[in-house]
Coordinates of C-alpha atoms in Angstrom, one line a residue:
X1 CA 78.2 76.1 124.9
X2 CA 78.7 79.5 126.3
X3 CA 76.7 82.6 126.7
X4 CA 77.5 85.7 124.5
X5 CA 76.9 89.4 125.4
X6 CA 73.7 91.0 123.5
X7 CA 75.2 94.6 122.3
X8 CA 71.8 95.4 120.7
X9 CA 69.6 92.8 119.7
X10 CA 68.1 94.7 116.6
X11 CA 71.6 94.2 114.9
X12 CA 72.4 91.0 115.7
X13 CA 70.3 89.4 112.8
X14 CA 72.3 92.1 110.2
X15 CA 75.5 91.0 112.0
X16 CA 74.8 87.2 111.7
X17 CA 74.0 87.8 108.3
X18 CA 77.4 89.3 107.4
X19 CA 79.0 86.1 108.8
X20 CA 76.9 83.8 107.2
X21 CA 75.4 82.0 110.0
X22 CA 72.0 83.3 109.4
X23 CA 70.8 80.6 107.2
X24 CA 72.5 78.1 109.8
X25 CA 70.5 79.5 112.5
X26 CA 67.0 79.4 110.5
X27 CA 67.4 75.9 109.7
X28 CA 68.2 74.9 113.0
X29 CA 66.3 77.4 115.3
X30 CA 62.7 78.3 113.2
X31 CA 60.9 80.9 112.0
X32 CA 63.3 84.2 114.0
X33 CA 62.0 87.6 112.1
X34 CA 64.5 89.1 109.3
X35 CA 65.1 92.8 108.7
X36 CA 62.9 94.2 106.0
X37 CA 64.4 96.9 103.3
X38 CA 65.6 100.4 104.7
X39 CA 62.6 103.1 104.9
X40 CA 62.6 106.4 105.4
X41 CA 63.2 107.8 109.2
X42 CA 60.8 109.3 111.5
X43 CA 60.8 110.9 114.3
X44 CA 59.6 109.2 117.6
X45 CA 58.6 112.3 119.4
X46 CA 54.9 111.6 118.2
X47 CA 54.7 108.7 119.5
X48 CA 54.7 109.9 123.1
X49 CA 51.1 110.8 124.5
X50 CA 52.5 113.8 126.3
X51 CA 55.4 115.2 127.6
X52 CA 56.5 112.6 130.2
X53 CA 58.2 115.3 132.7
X54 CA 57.1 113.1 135.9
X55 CA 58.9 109.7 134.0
X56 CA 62.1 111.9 133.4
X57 CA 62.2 112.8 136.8
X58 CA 61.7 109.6 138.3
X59 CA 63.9 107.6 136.0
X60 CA 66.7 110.9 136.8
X61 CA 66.5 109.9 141.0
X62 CA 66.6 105.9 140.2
X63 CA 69.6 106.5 138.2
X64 CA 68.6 104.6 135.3
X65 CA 70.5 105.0 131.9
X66 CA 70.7 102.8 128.8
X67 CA 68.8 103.2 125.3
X68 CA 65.2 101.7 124.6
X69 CA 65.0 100.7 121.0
X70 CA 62.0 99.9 119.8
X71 CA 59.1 99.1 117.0
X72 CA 56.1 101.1 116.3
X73 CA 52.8 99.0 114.5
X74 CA 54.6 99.8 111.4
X75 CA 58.0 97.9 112.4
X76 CA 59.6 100.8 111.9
X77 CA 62.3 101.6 114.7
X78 CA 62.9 103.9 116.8
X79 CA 65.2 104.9 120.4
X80 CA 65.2 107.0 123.8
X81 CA 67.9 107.3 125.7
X82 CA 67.4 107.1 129.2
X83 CA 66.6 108.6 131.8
X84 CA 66.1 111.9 129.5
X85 CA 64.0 109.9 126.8
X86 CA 65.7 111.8 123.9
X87 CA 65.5 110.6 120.0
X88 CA 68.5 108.4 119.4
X89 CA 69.4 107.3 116.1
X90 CA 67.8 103.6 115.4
X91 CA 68.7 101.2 113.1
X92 CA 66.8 101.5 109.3
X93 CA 65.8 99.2 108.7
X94 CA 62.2 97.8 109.5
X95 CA 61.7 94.7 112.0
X96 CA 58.7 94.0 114.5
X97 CA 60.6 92.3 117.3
X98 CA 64.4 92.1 118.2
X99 CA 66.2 89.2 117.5
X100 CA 65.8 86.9 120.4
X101 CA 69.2 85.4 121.3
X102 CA 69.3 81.4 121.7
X103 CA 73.1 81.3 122.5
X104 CA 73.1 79.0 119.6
X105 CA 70.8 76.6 120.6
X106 CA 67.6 75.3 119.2
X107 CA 64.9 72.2 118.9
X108 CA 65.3 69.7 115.7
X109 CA 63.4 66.6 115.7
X110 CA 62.8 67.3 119.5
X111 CA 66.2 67.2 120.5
X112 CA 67.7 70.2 121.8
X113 CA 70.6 71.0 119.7
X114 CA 73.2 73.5 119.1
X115 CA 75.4 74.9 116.5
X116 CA 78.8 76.2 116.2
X117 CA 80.1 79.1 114.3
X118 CA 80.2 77.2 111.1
X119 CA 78.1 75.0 108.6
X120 CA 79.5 71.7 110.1
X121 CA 79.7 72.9 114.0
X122 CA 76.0 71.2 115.0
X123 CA 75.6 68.7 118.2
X124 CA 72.9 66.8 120.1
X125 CA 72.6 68.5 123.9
X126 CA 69.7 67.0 125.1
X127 CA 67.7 64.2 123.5
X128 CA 64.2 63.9 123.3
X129 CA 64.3 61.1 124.8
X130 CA 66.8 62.1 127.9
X131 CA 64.5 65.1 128.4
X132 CA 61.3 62.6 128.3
X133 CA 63.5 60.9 131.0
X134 CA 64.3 64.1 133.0
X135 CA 60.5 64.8 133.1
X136 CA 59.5 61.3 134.2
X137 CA 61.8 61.6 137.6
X138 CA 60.5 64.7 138.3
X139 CA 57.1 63.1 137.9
X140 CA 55.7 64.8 134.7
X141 CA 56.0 62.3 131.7
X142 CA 53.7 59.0 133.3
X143 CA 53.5 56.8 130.7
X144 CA 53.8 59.7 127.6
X145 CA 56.8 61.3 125.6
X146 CA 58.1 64.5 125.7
X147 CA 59.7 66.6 122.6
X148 CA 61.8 69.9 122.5
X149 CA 60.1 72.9 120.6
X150 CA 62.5 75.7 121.4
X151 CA 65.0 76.2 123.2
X152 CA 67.5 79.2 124.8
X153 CA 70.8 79.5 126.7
X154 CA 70.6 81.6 129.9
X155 CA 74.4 81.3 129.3
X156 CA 77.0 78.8 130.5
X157 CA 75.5 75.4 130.7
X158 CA 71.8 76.3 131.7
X159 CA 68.7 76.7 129.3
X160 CA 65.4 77.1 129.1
X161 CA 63.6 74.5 126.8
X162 CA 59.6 74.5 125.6
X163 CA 58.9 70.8 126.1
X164 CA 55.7 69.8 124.2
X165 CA 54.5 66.1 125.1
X166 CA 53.6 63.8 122.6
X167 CA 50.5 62.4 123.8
X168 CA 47.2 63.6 125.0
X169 CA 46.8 66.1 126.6
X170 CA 49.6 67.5 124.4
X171 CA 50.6 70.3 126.7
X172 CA 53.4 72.7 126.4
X173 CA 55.7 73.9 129.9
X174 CA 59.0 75.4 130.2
X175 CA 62.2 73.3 131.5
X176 CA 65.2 74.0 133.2
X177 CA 68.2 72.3 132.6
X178 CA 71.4 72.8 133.7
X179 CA 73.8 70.7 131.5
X180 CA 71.5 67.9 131.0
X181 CA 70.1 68.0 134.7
X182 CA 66.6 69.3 135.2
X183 CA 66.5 72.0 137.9
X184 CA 63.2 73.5 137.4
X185 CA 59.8 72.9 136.0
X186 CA 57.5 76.2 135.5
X187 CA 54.0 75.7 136.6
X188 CA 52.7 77.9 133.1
X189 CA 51.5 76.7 130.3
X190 CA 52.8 77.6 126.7
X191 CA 50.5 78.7 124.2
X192 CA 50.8 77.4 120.4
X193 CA 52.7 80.4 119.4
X194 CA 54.7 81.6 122.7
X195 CA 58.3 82.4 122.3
X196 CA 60.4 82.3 124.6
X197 CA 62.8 85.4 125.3
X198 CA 66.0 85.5 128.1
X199 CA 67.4 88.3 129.8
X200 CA 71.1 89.2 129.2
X201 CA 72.1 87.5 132.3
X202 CA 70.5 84.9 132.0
X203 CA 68.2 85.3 135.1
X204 CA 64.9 85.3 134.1
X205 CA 63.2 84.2 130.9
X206 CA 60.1 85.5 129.6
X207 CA 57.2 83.5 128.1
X208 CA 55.0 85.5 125.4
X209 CA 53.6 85.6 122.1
X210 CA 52.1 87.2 119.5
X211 CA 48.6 86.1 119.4
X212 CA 47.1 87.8 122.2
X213 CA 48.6 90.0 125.2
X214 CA 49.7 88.7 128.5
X215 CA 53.0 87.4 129.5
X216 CA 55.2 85.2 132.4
X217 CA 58.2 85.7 133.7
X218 CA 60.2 83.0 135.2
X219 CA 63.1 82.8 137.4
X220 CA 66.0 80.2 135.8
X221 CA 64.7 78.0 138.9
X222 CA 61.3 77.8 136.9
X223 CA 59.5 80.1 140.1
X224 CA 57.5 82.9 138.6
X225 CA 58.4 86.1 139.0
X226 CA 56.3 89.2 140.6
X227 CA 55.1 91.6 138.1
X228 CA 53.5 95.2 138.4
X229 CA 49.7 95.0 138.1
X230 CA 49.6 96.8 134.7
X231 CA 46.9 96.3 131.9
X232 CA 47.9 92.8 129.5
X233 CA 51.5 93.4 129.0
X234 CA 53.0 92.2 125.7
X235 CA 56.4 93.0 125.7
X236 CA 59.5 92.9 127.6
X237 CA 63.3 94.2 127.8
X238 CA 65.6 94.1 130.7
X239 CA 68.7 96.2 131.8
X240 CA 71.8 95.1 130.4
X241 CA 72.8 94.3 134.1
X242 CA 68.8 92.8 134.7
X243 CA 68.1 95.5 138.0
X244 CA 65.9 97.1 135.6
X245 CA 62.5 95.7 133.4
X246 CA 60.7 97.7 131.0
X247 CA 57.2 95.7 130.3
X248 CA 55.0 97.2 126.7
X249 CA 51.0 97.5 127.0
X250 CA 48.7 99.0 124.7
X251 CA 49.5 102.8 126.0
X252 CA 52.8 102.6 128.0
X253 CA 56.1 101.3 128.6
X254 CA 56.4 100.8 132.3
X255 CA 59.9 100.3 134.1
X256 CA 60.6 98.9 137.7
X257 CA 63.0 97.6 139.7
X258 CA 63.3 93.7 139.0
X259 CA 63.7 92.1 141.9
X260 CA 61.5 95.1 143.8
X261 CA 58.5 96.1 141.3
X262 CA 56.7 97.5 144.3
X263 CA 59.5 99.5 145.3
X264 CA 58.4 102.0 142.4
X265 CA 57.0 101.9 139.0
X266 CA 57.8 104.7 136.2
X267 CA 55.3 104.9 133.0
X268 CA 56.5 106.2 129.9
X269 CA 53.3 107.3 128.0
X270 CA 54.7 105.4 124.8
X271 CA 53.0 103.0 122.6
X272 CA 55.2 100.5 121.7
X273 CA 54.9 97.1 119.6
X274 CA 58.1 95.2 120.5
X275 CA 61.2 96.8 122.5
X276 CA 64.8 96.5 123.4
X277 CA 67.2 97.7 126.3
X278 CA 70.9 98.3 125.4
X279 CA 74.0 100.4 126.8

């Protein structure tokens, strides 16, 4: 199993599809978001409240760069490039969220599984019941079960897996593994429809959903990570080198130093659904 390098996450589901591993990857993985049908191209200089001359300036001394792609309430995409926040061209067609990557793997039956580039290519990584096992050490499972619901590389041989227990109450937490040894056990709980979404790196994994706004980020230890106090975040992209986060809320995209968010926090007055970093 091995990690592999997001170029831009909106395309990977169009690329996949091209090879014919889309279908695999549904099967296995769930219920990831396809592209809908090309539309017509707008222009995402509306979309910004107001001329954001004091987010240039301060994205401009912090030396950040890259490109934030992202989806408006229509799924329609759109991209800045940073730190000047110009129009860049953005893919066609429509799709709420970018494709999360799982580096392959995902959760059948509640085993944590993953599969190859091919048809045939599919393997057992972590049983149910190894991970029920893994959980009772660490003290969790007494007496109950424990099944995989999803499940993402952080690249090499460490992932982050939702592990939902089968009895009551049937909570849901996120696991560390590395190989098939537990390293961490994140204090959150998951919500029904949470998904979980890594950074490129690896580093940090994010728990969110679409039902309502508020999100977690862990560290690949399972320790939660310090986040700007900014109004119910729903969204989140990283840096493809992870120095930089870029959290979504209602009115703003706000982007801060990761492992320093106190250091300084720029707002982008841009309304945002989902969004993406890239080069």
């Amino acid at each position: 199993m091995s990690a592999v390098r997001r170029v831009g996450t909106w395309l990977v589901v169009v690329a996949l599809g091209g090879l014919g591993l889309a279908a695999t990857l549904d099967a296995l993985v769930g219920d990831e978001e396809s592209p809908r049908p090309a539309v017509v191209r707008t222009t995402t200089a509306p979309l910004l409240a107001r001329q954001p001359e004091l987010a240039i300036a301060q994205l401009r001394e912090a030396g950040v760069t890259g490109v934030l792609t992202f989806s408006d309430e229509d799924c329609r995409l759109h991209a800045l490039s940073l730190p000047e926040l110009e129009e860049r061209r953005a893919p066609l067609f429509q799709m709420c969220s970018p494709y999360t990557r799982s580096g392959g793997l995902g959760a059948v039956g509640g085993d944590v599984i993953w599969s190859g580039l091919g048809y045939g290519a599919v393997q057992t990584v972590l049983s149910k019941t190894d991970l029920a096992r893994a959980l009772e050490r660490d003290g969790r499972a007494i007496g109950r079960g424990y099944r995989a619901r999803q499940a993402v590389s952080l690249g090499g041989d460490r992932y982050a897996v939702v592990a939902e227990a089968t009895g009551a109450p049937r909570e849901r937490v996120v696991v560390l593994f590395e190989d098939r040894r537990l390293t961490g056990v994140a204090s959150t709980l998951v919500r029904e429809k949470d998904r979980l979404r890594p950074s490129p790196r690896g580093t940090y994994v994010a728990v969110l959903g679409p039902a309502e706004p508020g999100l977690e980020v862990l560290r690949a230890s399972g320790d939660p990570v310090l986040l700007p106090q900014v109004p119910a975040p729903h969204a989140i992209a990283w840096s493809s080198d992870e120095t930089w986060t870029a959290l979504a809320t209602r009115e703003s995209v706000y982007l801060f130093p990761s492992e320093r968010p106190d250091d300084l926090v720029v707002r982008v007055p841009l309304a945002v659904r989902d969004l993406d970093w890239s080069e």
